[in-house]
GROMACS .gro file of C-alpha atoms in nm:
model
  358
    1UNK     CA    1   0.000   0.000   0.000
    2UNK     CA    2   0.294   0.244   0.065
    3UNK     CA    3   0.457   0.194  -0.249
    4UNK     CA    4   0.136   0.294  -0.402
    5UNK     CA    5   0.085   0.554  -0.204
    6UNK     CA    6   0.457   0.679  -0.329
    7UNK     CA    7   0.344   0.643  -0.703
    8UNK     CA    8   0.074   0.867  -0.699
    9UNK     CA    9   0.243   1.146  -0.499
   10UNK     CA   10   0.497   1.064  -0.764
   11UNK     CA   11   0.252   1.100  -1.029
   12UNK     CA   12   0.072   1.426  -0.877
   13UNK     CA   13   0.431   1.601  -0.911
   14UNK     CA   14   0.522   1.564  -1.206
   15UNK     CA   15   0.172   1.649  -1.340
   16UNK     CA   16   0.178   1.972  -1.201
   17UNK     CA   17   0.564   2.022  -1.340
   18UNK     CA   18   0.468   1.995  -1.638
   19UNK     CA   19   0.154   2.210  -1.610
   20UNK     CA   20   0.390   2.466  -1.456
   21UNK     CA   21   0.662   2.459  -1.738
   22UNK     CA   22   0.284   2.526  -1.988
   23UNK     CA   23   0.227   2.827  -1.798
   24UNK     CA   24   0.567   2.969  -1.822
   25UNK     CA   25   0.589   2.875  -2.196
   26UNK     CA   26   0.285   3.052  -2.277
   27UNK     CA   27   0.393   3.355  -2.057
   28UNK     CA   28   0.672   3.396  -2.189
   29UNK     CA   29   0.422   3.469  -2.554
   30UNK     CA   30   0.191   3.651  -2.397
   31UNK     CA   31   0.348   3.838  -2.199
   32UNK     CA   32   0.621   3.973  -2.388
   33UNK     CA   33   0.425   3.974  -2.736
   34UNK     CA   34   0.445   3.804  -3.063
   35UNK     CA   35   0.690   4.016  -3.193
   36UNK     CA   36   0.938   4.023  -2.921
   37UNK     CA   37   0.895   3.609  -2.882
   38UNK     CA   38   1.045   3.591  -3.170
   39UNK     CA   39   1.326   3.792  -3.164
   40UNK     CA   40   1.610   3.737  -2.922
   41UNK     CA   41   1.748   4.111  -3.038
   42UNK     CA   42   1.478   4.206  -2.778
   43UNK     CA   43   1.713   4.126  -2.519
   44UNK     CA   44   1.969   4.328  -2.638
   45UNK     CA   45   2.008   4.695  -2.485
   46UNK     CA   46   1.965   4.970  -2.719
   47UNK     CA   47   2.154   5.295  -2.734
   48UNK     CA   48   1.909   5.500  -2.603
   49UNK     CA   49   1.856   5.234  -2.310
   50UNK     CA   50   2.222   5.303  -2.235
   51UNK     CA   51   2.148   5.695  -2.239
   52UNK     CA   52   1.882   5.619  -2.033
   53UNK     CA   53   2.094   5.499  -1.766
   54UNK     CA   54   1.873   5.169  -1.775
   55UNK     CA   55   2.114   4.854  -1.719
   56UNK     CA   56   2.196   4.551  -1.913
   57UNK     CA   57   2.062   4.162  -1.811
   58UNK     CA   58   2.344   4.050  -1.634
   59UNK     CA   59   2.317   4.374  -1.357
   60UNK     CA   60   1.945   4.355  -1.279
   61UNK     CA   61   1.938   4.235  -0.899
   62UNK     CA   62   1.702   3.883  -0.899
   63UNK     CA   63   1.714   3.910  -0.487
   64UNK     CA   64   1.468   4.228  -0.452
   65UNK     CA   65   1.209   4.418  -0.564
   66UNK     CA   66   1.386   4.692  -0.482
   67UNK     CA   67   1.733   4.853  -0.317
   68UNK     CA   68   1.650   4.724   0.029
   69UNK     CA   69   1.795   5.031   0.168
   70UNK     CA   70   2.146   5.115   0.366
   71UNK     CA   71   2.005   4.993   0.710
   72UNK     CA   72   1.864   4.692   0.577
   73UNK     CA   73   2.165   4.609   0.353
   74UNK     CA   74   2.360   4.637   0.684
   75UNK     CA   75   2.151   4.386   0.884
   76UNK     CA   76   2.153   4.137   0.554
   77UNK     CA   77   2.505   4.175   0.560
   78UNK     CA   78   2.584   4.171   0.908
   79UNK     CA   79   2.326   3.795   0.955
   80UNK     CA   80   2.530   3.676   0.670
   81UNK     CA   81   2.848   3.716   0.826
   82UNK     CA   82   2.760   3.573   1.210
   83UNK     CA   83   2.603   3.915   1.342
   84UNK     CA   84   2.267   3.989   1.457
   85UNK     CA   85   2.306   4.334   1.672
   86UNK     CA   86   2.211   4.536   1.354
   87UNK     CA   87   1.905   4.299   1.246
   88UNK     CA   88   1.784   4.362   1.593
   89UNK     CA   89   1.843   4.733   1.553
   90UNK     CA   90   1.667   4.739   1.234
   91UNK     CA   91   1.332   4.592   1.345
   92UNK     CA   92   1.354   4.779   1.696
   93UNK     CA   93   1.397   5.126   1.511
   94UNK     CA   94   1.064   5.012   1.280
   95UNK     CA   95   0.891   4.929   1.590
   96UNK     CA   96   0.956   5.249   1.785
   97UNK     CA   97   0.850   5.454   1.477
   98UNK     CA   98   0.590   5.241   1.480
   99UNK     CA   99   0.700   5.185   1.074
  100UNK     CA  100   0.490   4.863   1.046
  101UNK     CA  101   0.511   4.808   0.659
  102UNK     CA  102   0.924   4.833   0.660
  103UNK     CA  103   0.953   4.604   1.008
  104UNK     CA  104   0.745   4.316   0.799
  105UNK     CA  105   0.925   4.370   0.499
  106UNK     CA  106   1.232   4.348   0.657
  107UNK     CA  107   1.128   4.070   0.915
  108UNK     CA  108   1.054   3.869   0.589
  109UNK     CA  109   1.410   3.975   0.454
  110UNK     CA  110   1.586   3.831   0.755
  111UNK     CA  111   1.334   3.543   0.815
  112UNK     CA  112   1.473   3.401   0.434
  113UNK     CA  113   1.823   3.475   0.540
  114UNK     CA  114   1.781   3.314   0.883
  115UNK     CA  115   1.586   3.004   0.683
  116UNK     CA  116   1.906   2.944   0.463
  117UNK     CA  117   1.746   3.069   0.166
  118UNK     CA  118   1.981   3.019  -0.155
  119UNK     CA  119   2.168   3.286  -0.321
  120UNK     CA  120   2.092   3.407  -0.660
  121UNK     CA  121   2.393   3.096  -0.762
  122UNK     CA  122   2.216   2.838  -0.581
  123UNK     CA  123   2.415   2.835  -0.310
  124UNK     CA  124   2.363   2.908   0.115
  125UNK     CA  125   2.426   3.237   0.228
  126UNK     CA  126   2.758   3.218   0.468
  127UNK     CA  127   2.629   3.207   0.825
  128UNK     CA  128   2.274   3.072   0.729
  129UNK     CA  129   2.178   2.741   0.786
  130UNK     CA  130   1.996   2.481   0.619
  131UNK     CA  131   1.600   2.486   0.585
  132UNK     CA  132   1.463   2.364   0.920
  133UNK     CA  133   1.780   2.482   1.145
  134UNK     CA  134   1.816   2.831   1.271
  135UNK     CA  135   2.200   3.034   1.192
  136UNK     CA  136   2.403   3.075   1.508
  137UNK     CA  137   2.313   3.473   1.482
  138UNK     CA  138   1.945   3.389   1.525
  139UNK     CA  139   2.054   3.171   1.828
  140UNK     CA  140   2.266   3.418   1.961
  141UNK     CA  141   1.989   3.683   1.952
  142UNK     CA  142   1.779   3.472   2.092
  143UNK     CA  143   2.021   3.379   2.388
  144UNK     CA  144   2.112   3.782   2.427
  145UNK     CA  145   1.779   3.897   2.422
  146UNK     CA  146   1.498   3.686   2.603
  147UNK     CA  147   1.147   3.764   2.474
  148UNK     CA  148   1.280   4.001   2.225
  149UNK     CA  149   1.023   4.065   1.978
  150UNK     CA  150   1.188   4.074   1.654
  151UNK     CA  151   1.388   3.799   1.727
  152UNK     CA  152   1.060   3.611   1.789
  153UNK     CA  153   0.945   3.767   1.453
  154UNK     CA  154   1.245   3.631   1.242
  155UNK     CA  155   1.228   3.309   1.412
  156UNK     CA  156   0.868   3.262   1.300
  157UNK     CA  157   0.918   3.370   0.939
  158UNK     CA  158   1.244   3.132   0.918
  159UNK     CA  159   1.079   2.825   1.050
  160UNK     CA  160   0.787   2.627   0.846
  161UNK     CA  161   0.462   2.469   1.005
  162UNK     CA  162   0.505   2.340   1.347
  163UNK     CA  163   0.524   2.424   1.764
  164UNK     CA  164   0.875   2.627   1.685
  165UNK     CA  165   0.712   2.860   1.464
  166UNK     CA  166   0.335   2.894   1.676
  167UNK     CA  167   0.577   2.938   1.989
  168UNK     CA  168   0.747   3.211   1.829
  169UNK     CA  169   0.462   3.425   1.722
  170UNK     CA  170   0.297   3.362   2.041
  171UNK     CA  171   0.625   3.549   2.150
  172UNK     CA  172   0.647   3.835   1.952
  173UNK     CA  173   0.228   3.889   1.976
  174UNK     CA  174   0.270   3.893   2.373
  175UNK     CA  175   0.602   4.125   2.321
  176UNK     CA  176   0.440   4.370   2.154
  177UNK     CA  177   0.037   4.349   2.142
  178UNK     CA  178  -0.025   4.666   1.883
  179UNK     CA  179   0.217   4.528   1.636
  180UNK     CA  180   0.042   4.374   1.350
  181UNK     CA  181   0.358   4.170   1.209
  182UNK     CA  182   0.301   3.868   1.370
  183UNK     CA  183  -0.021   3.802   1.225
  184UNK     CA  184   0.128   3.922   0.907
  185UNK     CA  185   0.369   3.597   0.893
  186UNK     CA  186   0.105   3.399   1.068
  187UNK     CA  187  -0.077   3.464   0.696
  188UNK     CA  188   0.257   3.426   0.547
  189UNK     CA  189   0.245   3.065   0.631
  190UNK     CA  190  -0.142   3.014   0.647
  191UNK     CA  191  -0.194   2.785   0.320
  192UNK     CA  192   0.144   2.544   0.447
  193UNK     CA  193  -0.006   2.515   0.790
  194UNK     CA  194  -0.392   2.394   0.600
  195UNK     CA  195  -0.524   2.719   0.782
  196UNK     CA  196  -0.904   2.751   0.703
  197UNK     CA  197  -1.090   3.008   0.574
  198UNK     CA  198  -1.235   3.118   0.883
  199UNK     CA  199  -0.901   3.126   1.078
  200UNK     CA  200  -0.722   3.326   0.791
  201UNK     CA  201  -1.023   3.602   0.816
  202UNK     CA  202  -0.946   3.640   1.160
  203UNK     CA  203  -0.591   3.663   1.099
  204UNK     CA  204  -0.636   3.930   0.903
  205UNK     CA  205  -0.850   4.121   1.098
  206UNK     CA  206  -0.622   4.142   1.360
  207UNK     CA  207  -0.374   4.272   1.134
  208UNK     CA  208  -0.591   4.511   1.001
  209UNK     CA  209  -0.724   4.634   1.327
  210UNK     CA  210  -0.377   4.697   1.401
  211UNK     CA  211  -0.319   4.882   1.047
  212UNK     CA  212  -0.594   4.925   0.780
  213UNK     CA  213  -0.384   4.986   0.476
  214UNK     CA  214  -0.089   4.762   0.558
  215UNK     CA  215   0.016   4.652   0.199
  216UNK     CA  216   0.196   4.324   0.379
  217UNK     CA  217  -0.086   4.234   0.545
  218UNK     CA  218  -0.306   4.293   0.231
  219UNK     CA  219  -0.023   4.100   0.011
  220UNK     CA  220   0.006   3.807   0.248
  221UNK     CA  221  -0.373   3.771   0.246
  222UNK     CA  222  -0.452   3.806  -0.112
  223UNK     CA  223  -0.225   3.503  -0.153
  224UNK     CA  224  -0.432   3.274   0.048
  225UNK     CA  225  -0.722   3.334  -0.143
  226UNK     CA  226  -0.618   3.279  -0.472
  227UNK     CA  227  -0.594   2.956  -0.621
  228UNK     CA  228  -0.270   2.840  -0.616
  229UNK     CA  229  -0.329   2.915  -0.229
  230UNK     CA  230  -0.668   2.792  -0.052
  231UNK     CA  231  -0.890   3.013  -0.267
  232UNK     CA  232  -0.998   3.039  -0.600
  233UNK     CA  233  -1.044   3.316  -0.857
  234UNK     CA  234  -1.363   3.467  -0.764
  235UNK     CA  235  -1.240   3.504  -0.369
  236UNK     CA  236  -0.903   3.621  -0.451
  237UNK     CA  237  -1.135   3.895  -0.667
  238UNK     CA  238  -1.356   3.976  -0.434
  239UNK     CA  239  -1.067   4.009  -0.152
  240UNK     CA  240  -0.898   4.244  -0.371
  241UNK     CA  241  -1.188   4.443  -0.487
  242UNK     CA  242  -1.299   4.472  -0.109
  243UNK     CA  243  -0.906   4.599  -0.056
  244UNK     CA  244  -0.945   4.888  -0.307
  245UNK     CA  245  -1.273   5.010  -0.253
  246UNK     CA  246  -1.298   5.328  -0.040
  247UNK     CA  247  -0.870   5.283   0.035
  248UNK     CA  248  -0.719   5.684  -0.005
  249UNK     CA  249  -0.492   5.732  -0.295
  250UNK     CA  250  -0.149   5.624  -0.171
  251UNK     CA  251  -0.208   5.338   0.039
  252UNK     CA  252  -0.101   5.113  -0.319
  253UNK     CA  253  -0.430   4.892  -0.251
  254UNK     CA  254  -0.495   4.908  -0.586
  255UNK     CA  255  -0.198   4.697  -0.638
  256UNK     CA  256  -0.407   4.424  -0.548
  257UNK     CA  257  -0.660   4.439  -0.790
  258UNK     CA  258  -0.433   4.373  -1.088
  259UNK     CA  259  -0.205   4.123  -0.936
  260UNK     CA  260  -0.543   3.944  -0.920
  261UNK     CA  261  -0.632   3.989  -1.290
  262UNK     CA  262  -0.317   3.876  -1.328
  263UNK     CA  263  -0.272   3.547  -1.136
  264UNK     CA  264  -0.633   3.486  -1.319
  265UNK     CA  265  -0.556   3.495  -1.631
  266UNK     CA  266  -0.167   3.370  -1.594
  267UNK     CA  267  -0.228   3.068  -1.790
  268UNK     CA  268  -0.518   3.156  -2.031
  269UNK     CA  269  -0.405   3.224  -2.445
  270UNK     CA  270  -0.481   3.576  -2.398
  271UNK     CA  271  -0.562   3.739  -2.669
  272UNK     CA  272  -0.403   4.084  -2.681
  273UNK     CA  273  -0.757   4.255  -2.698
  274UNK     CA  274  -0.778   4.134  -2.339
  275UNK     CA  275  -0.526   4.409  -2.219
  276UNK     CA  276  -0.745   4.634  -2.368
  277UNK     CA  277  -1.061   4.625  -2.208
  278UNK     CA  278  -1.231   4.910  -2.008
  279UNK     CA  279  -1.249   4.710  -1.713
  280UNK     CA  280  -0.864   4.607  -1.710
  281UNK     CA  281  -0.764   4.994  -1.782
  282UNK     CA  282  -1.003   5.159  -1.497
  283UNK     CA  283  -0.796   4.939  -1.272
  284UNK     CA  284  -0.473   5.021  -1.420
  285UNK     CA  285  -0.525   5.413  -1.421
  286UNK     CA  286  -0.664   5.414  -1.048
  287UNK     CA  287  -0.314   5.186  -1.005
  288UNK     CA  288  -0.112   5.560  -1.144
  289UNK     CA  289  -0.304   5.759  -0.967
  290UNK     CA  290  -0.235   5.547  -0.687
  291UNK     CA  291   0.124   5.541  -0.747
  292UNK     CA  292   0.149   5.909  -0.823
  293UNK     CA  293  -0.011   6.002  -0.446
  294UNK     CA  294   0.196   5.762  -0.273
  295UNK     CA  295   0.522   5.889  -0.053
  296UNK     CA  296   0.843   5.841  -0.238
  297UNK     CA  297   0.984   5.634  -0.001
  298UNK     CA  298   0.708   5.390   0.027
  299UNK     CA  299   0.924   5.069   0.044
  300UNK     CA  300   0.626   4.879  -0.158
  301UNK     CA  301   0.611   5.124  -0.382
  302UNK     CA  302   0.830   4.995  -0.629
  303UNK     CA  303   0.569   4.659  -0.624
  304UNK     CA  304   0.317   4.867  -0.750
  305UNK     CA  305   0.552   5.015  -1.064
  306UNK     CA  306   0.634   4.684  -1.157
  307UNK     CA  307   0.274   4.591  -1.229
  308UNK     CA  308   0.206   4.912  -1.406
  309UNK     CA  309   0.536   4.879  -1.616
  310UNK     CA  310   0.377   4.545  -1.714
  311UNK     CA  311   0.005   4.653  -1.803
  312UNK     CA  312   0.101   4.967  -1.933
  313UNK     CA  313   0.342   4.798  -2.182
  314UNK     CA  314   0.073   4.541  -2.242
  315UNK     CA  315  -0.141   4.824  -2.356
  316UNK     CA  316   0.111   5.018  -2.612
  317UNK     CA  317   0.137   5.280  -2.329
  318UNK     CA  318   0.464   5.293  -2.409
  319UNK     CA  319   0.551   5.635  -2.275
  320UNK     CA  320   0.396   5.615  -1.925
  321UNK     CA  321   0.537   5.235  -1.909
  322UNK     CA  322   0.877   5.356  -1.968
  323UNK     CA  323   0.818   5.608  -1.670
  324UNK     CA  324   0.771   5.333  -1.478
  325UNK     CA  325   1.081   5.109  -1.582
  326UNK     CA  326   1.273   5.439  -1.519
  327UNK     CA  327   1.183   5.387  -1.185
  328UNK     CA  328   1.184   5.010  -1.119
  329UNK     CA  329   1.478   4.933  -1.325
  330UNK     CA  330   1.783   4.742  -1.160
  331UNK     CA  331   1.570   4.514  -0.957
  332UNK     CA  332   1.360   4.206  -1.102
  333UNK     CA  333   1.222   4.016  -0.820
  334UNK     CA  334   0.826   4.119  -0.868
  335UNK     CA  335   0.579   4.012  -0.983
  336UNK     CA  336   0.501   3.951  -1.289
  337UNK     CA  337   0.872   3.890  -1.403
  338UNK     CA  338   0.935   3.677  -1.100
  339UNK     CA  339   0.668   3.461  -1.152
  340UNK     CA  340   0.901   3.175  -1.327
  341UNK     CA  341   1.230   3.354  -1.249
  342UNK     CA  342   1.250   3.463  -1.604
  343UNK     CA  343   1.469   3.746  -1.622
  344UNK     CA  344   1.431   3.814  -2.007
  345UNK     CA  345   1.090   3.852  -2.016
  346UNK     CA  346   1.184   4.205  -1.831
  347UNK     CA  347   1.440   4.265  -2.078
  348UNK     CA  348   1.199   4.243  -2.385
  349UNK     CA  349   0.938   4.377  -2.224
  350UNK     CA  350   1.164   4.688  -2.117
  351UNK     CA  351   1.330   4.705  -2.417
  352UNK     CA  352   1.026   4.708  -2.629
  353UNK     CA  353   0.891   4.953  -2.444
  354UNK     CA  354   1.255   5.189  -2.512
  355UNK     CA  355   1.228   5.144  -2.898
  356UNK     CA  356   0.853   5.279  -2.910
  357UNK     CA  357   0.791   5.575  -2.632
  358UNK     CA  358   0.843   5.873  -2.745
   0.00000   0.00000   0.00000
């Protein structure tokens, strides 16, 4: 009966592999266009990318969505090399501010460092550890700093399903009970742990309670619900209609509304006509106007402008997509180029957008 058993989870894998490597084939058409598909020149930085000051493949950083900023580039660097005073700085300066939306970005920064996660060559960070162990500077922290709250917060996002990780956000909850991070990576890990519907609602509330227009909270949500997660089209829609409506112009909740369409229709033919339709650009312009009221420094931001590079590129708007890759470009890991890891389709879809704005 085991070896049957084996079989079919054999079988179930490799099914979904190969729908997986479908879906990226027929992104990689759709999403870049016929013309560009066929064309490998795409790839290929023009001159007036170069005068742009927009950078080749080989220097757009696959790790982030973003420049994670000098602090945060410290702590990264500092975990990596056996140190955890300036991780613990980091999240303790977010938490005095009161800064929720950088302390769970950078909580999940130093949860995939503290996890082992693999650098952009496949290989372990130096002072990380293995999936399932914790680094000696998590440890160490620990040790230093009994009942610290970001420490419990890293711990959590590093570990997977199980009494570690529930200990550990019971930790940094009771450490700090207005801080809506911890239910943030409770959500985080919601569809691993087989959370249910009800549960995850409740998660969220108390996140939201804690801070209405948290885009982690929002992002970490929205992922339940679709279908890849425990959801399904329709409820990741309606979550990220519900997200929009009535949010004030700079809060980026309308972010959430496209990466829905998105995820949707990720593995449909699409037709091009499909970019095009009232419904799709309503969302997309509230998305600028969005973008436009937002502060600067937002550190999701730069989330947002990925999406918009995308749509507005899908809809021959060159000149306000190029805006957008003025601001974005340098950094890859967003959605939708991260989706399968495929750093050309931001090349073509960049350098497309170069040869026809204005």
């Amino acid at each position: 009966m085991s070896r049957v058993i084996l079989v079919i989870l054999v079988g179930i894998c490799i099914y979904f592999w190969f729908r997986s490597r479908r879906g990226a084939d027929r992104m990689i058409k759709t999403m870049t266009g016929p013309e560009a598909a066929s064309s490998q020149d795409a790839v290929v930085p023009s001159e007036r990318s170069a005068e742009l000051g927009l950078l080749p493949a080989q220097k757009q950083d696959s790790r982030y969505a973003a420049a994670p900023g000098p602090e945060a580039a410290r702590a990264l660097a500092a975990a990596e090399a056996g140190e955890w005073e300036p991780a613990a700085e980091l999240l303790a300066t977010a938490a005095g501010s009161k800064d929720w939306e950088r302390r769970a970005l950078w909580t999940d920064l130093l949860g995939a460092a503290a996890a082992g996660s693999a650098a952009p060559d496949g290989t372990a960070p130096a002072g990380t550890a293995p999936l399932g162990t914790a680094p000696a500077w998590l440890a160490a922290w620990e040790k230093a700093r009994e009942g610290d709250a970001g420490a419990a917060l890293v711990r959590a996002a590093a570990e997977g399903p199980g009494a570690a990780r529930t200990a550990a956000l019971r930790r940094a909850k009771e450490a700090d009970p207005a801080d809506p991070t911890p239910y943030v990576v409770e959500m985080g890990g919601a569809v691993a742990a087989g959370v249910e519907h009800a549960e995850l609602s409740g998660i969220f509330r108390e996140a939201i309670t804690r801070a209405p227009y948290l885009y982690a909270a929002h992002a970490a949500a929205l992922r339940y619900w679709l279908p890849k997660g425990r959801g399904s089209a329709p409820l990741a829609e309606e979550f990220a209609a519900d997200a929009a409506a009535g949010a004030p112009l700079g809060s980026l909740m309308t972010a959430f509304p496209l990466i829905a369409w998105f995820e949707e229709h990720l593995e449909s033919t699409r037709d091009p006509e499909e970019y095009r339709t009232a419904e799709l650009t309503g969302r997309i312009d509230r998305a600028l106007m969005d973008a436009a009221a937002a502060p600067a420094d937002h550190p999701r931001l730069p989330e947002l402008r990925h999406l918009l590079a995308y749509f507005l590129y899908k809809q021959d708007r060159f000149d306000a997509a190029l805006e957008q890759f003025r601001h974005i470009d340098g950094y890859v890991n967003a959605l939708p180029w991260s989706y399968y890891t495929r750093q050309d389709l931001y090349m073509r879809a960049r350098e497309t957008t170069v040869r026809n704005a204005a």
